[in-house]
Coordinates of C-alpha atoms in Angstrom, one line a residue:
M284 CA -16.8 1.8 9.4
A285 CA -15.4 -1.6 8.5
G286 CA -13.9 -3.5 11.4
R287 CA -14.8 -1.0 14.1
K288 CA -18.1 -2.3 15.2
A289 CA -16.9 -3.1 18.7
E290 CA -15.4 0.3 19.2
L291 CA -18.4 2.1 17.9
Q292 CA -20.7 0.0 20.1
Y293 CA -18.6 0.9 23.1
L294 CA -18.8 4.6 22.4
E295 CA -22.6 4.4 21.8
E296 CA -23.1 2.6 25.1
M297 CA -21.1 5.3 26.9
Y298 CA -23.1 8.0 25.1
L299 CA -26.4 6.5 26.2
Q300 CA -25.4 6.4 29.9
E301 CA -26.9 9.0 32.2
G302 CA -24.8 12.1 33.1
N303 CA -21.5 13.3 31.6
Q304 CA -18.6 11.2 30.3
L305 CA -14.9 11.9 29.7
L306 CA -13.0 9.4 27.6
I307 CA -9.5 9.3 26.2
L308 CA -9.0 7.7 22.8
Y309 CA -5.6 7.2 21.2
G310 CA -3.7 5.3 18.5
R311 CA -1.5 5.7 15.5
K312 CA -3.1 8.0 12.9
E313 CA -2.9 5.2 10.3
N314 CA -5.3 3.3 12.4
E315 CA -7.9 6.0 11.6
G316 CA -9.1 6.9 15.1
R317 CA -10.2 10.2 13.7
K318 CA -12.4 8.5 11.2
L319 CA -13.9 6.3 14.0
I320 CA -14.8 9.5 16.0
Q321 CA -16.3 11.1 13.0
D322 CA -18.5 8.0 12.4
F323 CA -19.5 8.1 16.0
Y324 CA -20.6 11.7 16.2
S325 CA -22.3 11.6 12.8
G326 CA -26.0 12.4 13.3
K327 CA -25.4 13.8 16.8
K328 CA -24.9 17.4 18.1
Y329 CA -21.2 17.9 18.4
F330 CA -18.4 20.4 18.7
Y331 CA -15.0 19.4 17.1
Y332 CA -11.7 21.2 17.6
Y333 CA -8.4 20.1 16.2
A334 CA -5.4 21.4 18.3
P335 CA -2.4 22.1 16.1
E336 CA 1.1 22.3 17.6
V337 CA 1.3 26.1 18.2
S338 CA 2.0 28.5 21.1
P339 CA -0.5 28.6 24.0
Q340 CA -1.6 32.1 23.0
A341 CA -2.2 31.0 19.3
Q342 CA -4.1 27.9 20.5
R343 CA -6.5 30.0 22.6
Q344 CA -7.0 32.5 19.8
R345 CA -7.8 29.7 17.4
M346 CA -10.3 27.9 19.7
R347 CA -11.9 31.2 20.6
Q348 CA -12.4 32.1 16.9
E349 CA -13.7 28.7 16.0
I350 CA -16.3 28.7 18.9
A351 CA -17.3 32.2 18.0
D352 CA -17.8 31.2 14.4
C353 CA -19.7 28.0 15.2
Y354 CA -22.1 29.6 17.7
Q355 CA -22.2 33.2 16.4
A356 CA -21.0 34.3 19.8
V357 CA -19.0 37.2 21.1
I358 CA -16.3 35.9 23.4
S359 CA -14.7 38.5 25.5
E360 CA -12.4 36.6 27.9
D361 CA -9.4 34.5 26.8
S362 CA -9.7 31.3 28.8
Y363 CA -10.8 27.8 28.3
D364 CA -13.5 28.1 30.9
T365 CA -15.0 30.9 28.9
F366 CA -14.7 29.1 25.6
L367 CA -16.4 25.9 26.9
K368 CA -19.2 27.9 28.5
R369 CA -20.3 29.0 25.0
I370 CA -20.7 25.5 23.4
K371 CA -24.2 24.0 23.3
S372 CA -26.3 21.4 21.6
G373 CA -29.2 23.7 21.1
D374 CA -32.0 21.2 21.9
G375 CA -31.1 19.6 25.2
S376 CA -29.6 16.4 23.6
K377 CA -26.2 15.2 24.7
L378 CA -23.4 17.2 23.2
V379 CA -20.3 15.4 22.0
V380 CA -17.2 17.5 22.5
V381 CA -14.1 16.3 20.6
I382 CA -10.6 17.8 21.2
D383 CA -8.4 16.2 18.6
E384 CA -4.6 16.0 19.4
F385 CA -5.4 17.3 22.8
Q386 CA -1.8 16.7 23.9
H387 CA -0.8 19.9 22.0
I388 CA -2.8 21.9 24.6
L389 CA -2.2 19.9 27.7
K390 CA 1.6 19.8 27.3
K391 CA 1.7 23.6 27.6
E392 CA -1.3 24.6 29.6
E393 CA -2.3 22.6 32.7
G394 CA -5.3 24.9 33.1
F395 CA -6.9 23.1 30.1
L396 CA -7.4 20.0 32.1
E397 CA -9.1 21.9 34.9
S398 CA -11.5 23.4 32.4
I399 CA -12.3 20.0 30.9
L400 CA -13.0 18.6 34.4
K401 CA -15.3 21.5 35.1
L402 CA -17.1 20.8 31.8
K403 CA -17.6 17.2 32.9
G404 CA -18.7 18.4 36.3
K405 CA -21.5 20.6 34.8
K406 CA -19.8 23.8 36.1
L407 CA -19.5 25.3 32.6
Y408 CA -22.3 23.7 30.6
P409 CA -25.6 22.5 32.2
G410 CA -26.6 20.1 29.5
P411 CA -25.4 16.5 29.2
V412 CA -22.0 16.2 27.5
M413 CA -19.7 13.5 26.3
I414 CA -16.1 14.6 26.0
L415 CA -13.7 12.7 23.8
L416 CA -10.0 13.6 24.0
Y417 CA -8.1 12.1 21.1
S418 CA -4.3 11.7 20.5
S419 CA -2.2 10.0 17.9
S420 CA 0.8 10.0 20.2
I421 CA 0.8 6.5 21.8
A422 CA 4.0 7.0 23.8
W423 CA 2.8 10.3 25.3
V424 CA -0.6 8.9 26.4
E425 CA 0.8 5.7 27.9
Q426 CA 4.0 7.2 29.4
E427 CA 3.4 10.8 30.3
L428 CA -0.4 11.4 30.5
P429 CA -0.8 9.3 33.7
Q430 CA 1.6 11.6 35.6
I431 CA 0.0 14.7 34.3
L432 CA -3.5 13.5 35.3
G433 CA -2.5 12.4 38.8
T434 CA -5.5 11.9 41.0
A435 CA -7.7 13.4 38.2
G436 CA -7.2 10.1 36.4
K437 CA -10.0 8.8 38.5
K438 CA -12.4 11.1 36.7
I439 CA -11.7 9.5 33.4
D440 CA -14.6 7.2 32.5
G441 CA -12.8 5.2 29.9
Q442 CA -9.6 4.9 27.8
M443 CA -9.5 3.1 24.5
K444 CA -6.4 2.4 22.4
I445 CA -7.4 2.2 18.7
Q446 CA -5.5 -0.9 17.4
E447 CA -5.0 -2.4 14.0
L448 CA -7.9 -4.3 12.5
Q449 CA -8.0 -8.1 12.8
F450 CA -7.3 -10.5 9.9
L451 CA -11.1 -11.2 9.5
D452 CA -11.7 -7.4 9.0
L453 CA -9.0 -7.4 6.3
V454 CA -10.7 -10.4 4.6
R455 CA -14.0 -8.5 4.6
S456 CA -12.3 -5.4 3.2
L457 CA -10.7 -7.3 0.3
P458 CA -13.7 -9.3 -0.9
N459 CA -12.1 -10.3 -4.2
Y460 CA -9.2 -12.1 -2.5
S461 CA -8.9 -15.8 -1.6
V462 CA -8.0 -16.6 2.0
R463 CA -4.4 -17.3 0.9
E464 CA -4.2 -13.9 -0.9
S465 CA -5.6 -12.2 2.2
V466 CA -2.9 -13.8 4.4
E467 CA -0.2 -12.6 1.9
A468 CA -1.6 -9.0 2.1
Y469 CA -1.9 -9.3 5.9
G470 CA 1.8 -10.3 6.2
V471 CA 2.8 -7.2 4.2
I472 CA 0.5 -4.4 5.5
G473 CA -1.0 -5.9 8.7
G474 CA -4.4 -4.6 9.8
V475 CA -3.8 -0.9 9.3
P476 CA -7.0 0.6 7.8
E477 CA -5.2 3.3 5.8
Y478 CA -3.0 0.6 4.1
I479 CA -5.9 -1.8 3.5
R480 CA -7.9 0.9 1.8
G481 CA -5.1 1.5 -0.7
W482 CA -4.6 -2.2 -1.5
E483 CA -6.1 -3.4 -4.8
D484 CA -7.8 -6.8 -4.3
Q485 CA -8.3 -7.2 -8.1
R486 CA -4.5 -7.5 -8.5
D487 CA -2.1 -10.0 -6.9
I488 CA 0.5 -9.4 -4.2
R489 CA 3.4 -8.8 -6.7
Y490 CA 1.5 -6.0 -8.4
N491 CA 0.5 -4.4 -5.1
I492 CA 4.0 -4.5 -3.7
C493 CA 5.6 -3.2 -6.9
T494 CA 3.0 -0.5 -7.4
H495 CA 2.4 0.7 -3.8
I496 CA 5.6 0.0 -2.0
L497 CA 8.6 -0.3 -4.4
S498 CA 7.6 2.4 -6.9
E499 CA 8.7 5.8 -5.8
Y500 CA 5.1 7.0 -6.5
G501 CA 3.5 4.3 -4.3
F502 CA 1.6 5.5 -1.3
L503 CA 3.6 3.2 1.0
H504 CA 7.0 4.0 -0.5
G505 CA 9.2 5.2 2.4
K506 CA 6.3 5.0 4.8
A507 CA 8.2 2.9 7.3
E508 CA 11.1 5.4 7.6
E509 CA 8.6 8.2 7.7
I510 CA 6.8 6.7 10.8
I511 CA 10.1 6.2 12.6
G512 CA 11.3 9.7 11.7
A513 CA 8.1 11.3 12.9
Q514 CA 8.5 9.9 16.4
L515 CA 12.2 9.4 17.1
R516 CA 15.6 11.1 16.6
E517 CA 19.0 9.5 15.9
L518 CA 17.5 7.6 13.0
S519 CA 20.8 6.0 12.1
V520 CA 20.7 4.0 15.3
Y521 CA 17.1 3.0 15.0
H522 CA 17.4 2.0 11.4
T523 CA 20.4 -0.1 12.1
I524 CA 18.7 -1.9 15.0
L525 CA 15.5 -2.5 12.9
E526 CA 17.5 -3.9 10.0
V527 CA 19.3 -6.3 12.3
L528 CA 16.0 -7.4 13.9
A529 CA 14.4 -7.9 10.5
S530 CA 17.3 -10.1 9.4
G531 CA 16.4 -12.6 12.1
K532 CA 18.6 -11.6 15.0
H533 CA 16.4 -11.4 18.0
K534 CA 18.7 -11.6 21.1
L535 CA 20.3 -8.6 22.7
N536 CA 23.8 -10.2 22.3
D537 CA 23.2 -10.9 18.6
I538 CA 22.2 -7.3 18.0
Y539 CA 25.3 -6.2 19.9
Q540 CA 27.5 -8.4 17.7
A541 CA 25.9 -7.1 14.5
T542 CA 25.8 -3.4 15.3
G543 CA 28.7 -2.8 17.6
F544 CA 26.5 -0.6 19.8
S545 CA 26.8 -1.2 23.5
R546 CA 24.3 -3.4 25.1
A547 CA 23.1 -0.6 27.4
K548 CA 22.5 1.7 24.3
I549 CA 20.7 -1.1 22.5
S550 CA 18.4 -1.6 25.5
V551 CA 17.5 2.0 25.6
Y552 CA 16.7 2.2 21.9
L553 CA 14.7 -1.0 22.0
K554 CA 12.7 0.4 24.9
N555 CA 11.9 3.5 22.9
L556 CA 10.8 1.5 19.9
M557 CA 8.6 -0.6 22.2
E558 CA 7.0 2.6 23.6
F559 CA 6.0 3.5 20.0
D560 CA 4.6 0.0 19.3
V561 CA 7.3 -0.6 16.7
V562 CA 9.1 -3.4 18.5
E563 CA 8.0 -6.0 21.1
K564 CA 9.6 -8.3 23.5
I565 CA 8.5 -11.9 22.9
Y566 CA 8.1 -14.5 25.6
S567 CA 8.0 -18.2 25.2
F568 CA 4.9 -20.0 26.5
E569 CA 5.7 -21.2 30.1
T570 CA 6.1 -24.9 30.3
G571 CA 7.9 -27.5 32.4
G572 CA 10.8 -27.3 29.9
W573 CA 11.6 -23.7 30.7
Q574 CA 15.4 -24.4 30.7
N575 CA 15.1 -25.4 27.1
A576 CA 13.3 -22.2 26.0
Q577 CA 14.9 -19.1 24.5
K578 CA 14.6 -16.0 26.6
G579 CA 15.2 -12.3 26.0
L580 CA 14.0 -12.1 22.4
Y581 CA 12.8 -9.0 20.5
Q582 CA 11.0 -8.7 17.2
I583 CA 9.5 -6.0 15.0
K584 CA 5.9 -5.7 16.0
D585 CA 4.7 -3.4 13.2
T586 CA 4.0 -5.6 10.2
F587 CA 4.8 -3.1 7.4
I588 CA 7.9 -1.8 9.1
N589 CA 9.0 -5.4 9.5
F590 CA 8.4 -6.0 5.8
W591 CA 10.3 -2.9 4.7
F592 CA 13.3 -3.5 6.9
K593 CA 13.4 -7.2 5.9
F594 CA 13.1 -6.9 2.1
V595 CA 13.6 -3.3 1.0
Y596 CA 15.9 -1.3 3.4
P597 CA 19.0 -3.6 3.0
H598 CA 18.9 -3.0 -0.8
L599 CA 18.1 0.7 -1.2
S600 CA 20.7 1.2 -3.9
D601 CA 19.0 -1.4 -6.1
L602 CA 15.6 0.0 -5.1
H603 CA 16.5 3.2 -6.9
R604 CA 18.5 1.5 -9.7
L605 CA 16.1 -1.4 -10.7
T606 CA 12.5 -1.4 -11.8
P607 CA 10.1 -2.4 -9.1
E608 CA 9.4 -5.7 -10.8
A609 CA 13.1 -6.5 -11.1
F610 CA 13.6 -5.6 -7.5
Y611 CA 10.7 -7.9 -6.4
D612 CA 12.0 -10.8 -8.5
R613 CA 15.5 -10.5 -7.1
Y614 CA 14.9 -9.8 -3.4
I615 CA 11.4 -10.6 -2.4
E616 CA 9.9 -13.5 -4.4
K617 CA 12.1 -16.3 -3.1
E618 CA 11.9 -15.4 0.6
L619 CA 8.4 -14.2 0.9
E620 CA 6.8 -17.6 1.6
Q621 CA 9.1 -18.3 4.6
Y622 CA 8.5 -14.7 5.9
L623 CA 4.8 -15.2 5.8
K624 CA 4.9 -18.2 8.1
R625 CA 4.8 -15.9 11.2
Y626 CA 1.7 -14.2 10.0
F627 CA -0.1 -17.4 9.1
V628 CA 0.4 -18.5 12.7
N629 CA -1.2 -15.2 13.8
V630 CA -4.1 -15.9 11.5
C631 CA -4.5 -19.4 13.0
M632 CA -4.5 -17.9 16.5
E633 CA -7.3 -15.5 15.5
Y634 CA -9.2 -18.5 14.1
L635 CA -8.9 -20.3 17.5
K636 CA -10.1 -17.2 19.4
L637 CA -13.2 -16.9 17.2
Q638 CA -13.9 -20.6 17.6
D639 CA -13.5 -20.2 21.3
M640 CA -16.0 -17.3 21.3
V641 CA -18.7 -19.5 19.8
G642 CA -17.9 -22.6 22.0
K643 CA -16.5 -24.8 19.2
L644 CA -13.1 -25.6 20.7
P645 CA -12.6 -28.8 22.8
L646 CA -11.4 -26.6 25.7
K647 CA -11.9 -23.0 26.9
I648 CA -8.9 -20.7 26.2
H649 CA -7.2 -19.4 29.3
K650 CA -3.7 -18.8 27.8
M651 CA -2.4 -19.0 24.3
G652 CA 1.1 -18.5 22.9
T653 CA 4.1 -19.9 21.1
W654 CA 7.0 -22.0 22.6
I655 CA 10.4 -20.9 21.3
G656 CA 12.9 -23.5 22.1
K657 CA 16.7 -23.7 21.8
K658 CA 16.2 -26.9 19.7
G659 CA 12.6 -26.7 18.7
H660 CA 9.4 -24.7 18.2
I661 CA 5.7 -25.1 18.9
D662 CA 3.6 -22.8 16.8
I663 CA 0.6 -22.5 19.1
I664 CA -0.2 -23.8 22.6
V665 CA -3.7 -23.3 23.9
Q666 CA -4.2 -24.0 27.6
N667 CA -7.3 -23.9 29.8
N668 CA -7.5 -23.1 33.5
I669 CA -6.9 -26.7 34.5
R670 CA -3.8 -27.0 32.3
E671 CA -5.2 -29.1 29.5
N672 CA -3.5 -28.4 26.3
L673 CA -4.4 -28.0 22.6
I674 CA -1.2 -28.0 20.5
C675 CA -1.2 -26.6 17.0
L676 CA 1.1 -27.0 14.0
C677 CA 0.9 -24.5 11.1
N678 CA 2.1 -25.2 7.6
W679 CA 2.2 -22.3 5.3
S680 CA 4.9 -22.9 2.7
E681 CA 5.4 -26.7 2.3
P682 CA 3.4 -28.4 -0.5
A683 CA 1.7 -30.6 2.1
M684 CA 1.7 -31.1 5.9
T685 CA 3.4 -34.5 6.5
F686 CA 3.6 -37.0 9.4
E687 CA 7.3 -36.1 9.6
M688 CA 6.4 -32.5 10.5
C689 CA 4.2 -33.9 13.3
Q690 CA 7.2 -36.0 14.5
Q691 CA 9.3 -32.9 14.7
L692 CA 6.5 -31.3 16.7
F693 CA 6.5 -34.2 19.1
E694 CA 10.3 -33.7 19.6
S695 CA 9.7 -30.1 20.4
M696 CA 7.0 -31.1 22.9
D697 CA 9.5 -33.4 24.6
Q698 CA 11.9 -30.4 24.9
A699 CA 9.1 -28.3 26.3
K700 CA 8.0 -31.1 28.7
L701 CA 4.5 -30.7 27.3
T702 CA 1.7 -33.2 26.6
A703 CA -1.4 -32.6 24.5
N704 CA -5.0 -33.4 25.0
Y705 CA -5.9 -32.3 21.5
Y706 CA -4.1 -31.3 18.3
Y707 CA -5.1 -28.9 15.5
L708 CA -3.1 -29.2 12.3
F709 CA -3.4 -26.1 10.1
T710 CA -2.3 -26.1 6.5
A711 CA -2.3 -23.6 3.7
K712 CA -2.1 -26.3 1.0
S713 CA -2.8 -30.0 1.7
F714 CA -2.2 -33.0 3.9
D715 CA -0.2 -36.1 2.8
E716 CA -1.8 -39.6 2.7
Q717 CA 0.2 -41.0 5.7
L718 CA -0.9 -38.1 7.9
L719 CA -4.5 -38.6 6.8
Q720 CA -4.3 -42.3 7.8
V721 CA -2.9 -41.5 11.2
V722 CA -5.6 -38.8 11.9
A723 CA -8.4 -41.2 10.9
E724 CA -7.4 -43.4 13.9
D725 CA -7.0 -40.6 16.4
D726 CA -10.0 -38.5 17.4
R727 CA -7.8 -36.1 19.3
I728 CA -6.5 -34.6 16.1
L729 CA -8.4 -32.1 13.9
L730 CA -7.2 -31.1 10.4
V731 CA -7.9 -27.5 9.4
D732 CA -7.6 -26.5 5.8
M733 CA -7.0 -22.8 5.5
N734 CA -9.3 -22.4 2.5
R735 CA -12.2 -23.7 4.6
M736 CA -11.4 -21.7 7.7

């Protein structure tokens, strides 16, 4: 499975351990955790059960029937203990037991957890077993499950959140794209496997956006609102807040001024959006110039939701009135370059992490982040554990990175009360001659051309 080598390796290592294991896996369905699990148990002895959202009685009847059909067994008692006693590998090898969307059982029947713990403790099945409990409900796993588990949480051998893929994985998945085209795609759909699979790397970003997002027949058309609606209620409030955030207003007071909602109400709704991984609170890198940094900022974390509420949602009438191409030309084309700057910075951060892993940075990463000042901005600060700093400037949209841009960076560093031991200057296009001359005389500065990253 493209981009999931680390996750598969982790599961394989757990599988090869002695004894029984109980793991919890969770993540948004678009990140294809179910596909990861299927790839893992392929070639192994396994029992798989998908738990729909039905009544406790209907759930038991369904599992009972599926186990009976799978193992040609007659099951007389209606209990999870009895059900799990009847599963088997048939040859003594470790059996993988998968309960998909297990929250639909556990929310209504606490006895299910007791049965799972008995299974792990060899009280129901003597052979070795690896139990995978999977859920696509992030908020439930992170907020409610710990309370349900209580002290039983100590018996969980591992918990893995299935995240979006990294930029490098997207590059590998879209082999016909240049690095620049990959950054463009990454800034629209992020690292969501389902979205990447539907993207056409033989066609440019305009075609993909028009065909897959703006067209009413596109597989991503309305997807952002669908995701919000599947998890939350009072959509009018959430949509309003998301539109304001996407417009560039990141402070609580700015959202209050734009929406008219009370600050207390906004805080509650932002908290809910953060629990579902849609919004995040952003923190400026801590420096000596803390009084010059902005605080209490929020932004849309989900890349595609950010794109939709930035470019599409404010113009829904024209979305239905215009052709996709006319809509793109009017509302997206002129602003897309500036919008993509944030995602180019993320790509540069990933590059630095990869360089750090292979020992090619001049210092070892201890902390990394962005400084967001009241009067300036520093794209990336990398700091080691003795507070040596690598400062990075990222140019995405300008024709060339100039020495004047570096001077603006120096002014921001003064505001942040920060000094640099090294500089990395990233550009998506080129470097001007004056900057090249300065760099030639200063070995602390490294120029990084995106196309050679």
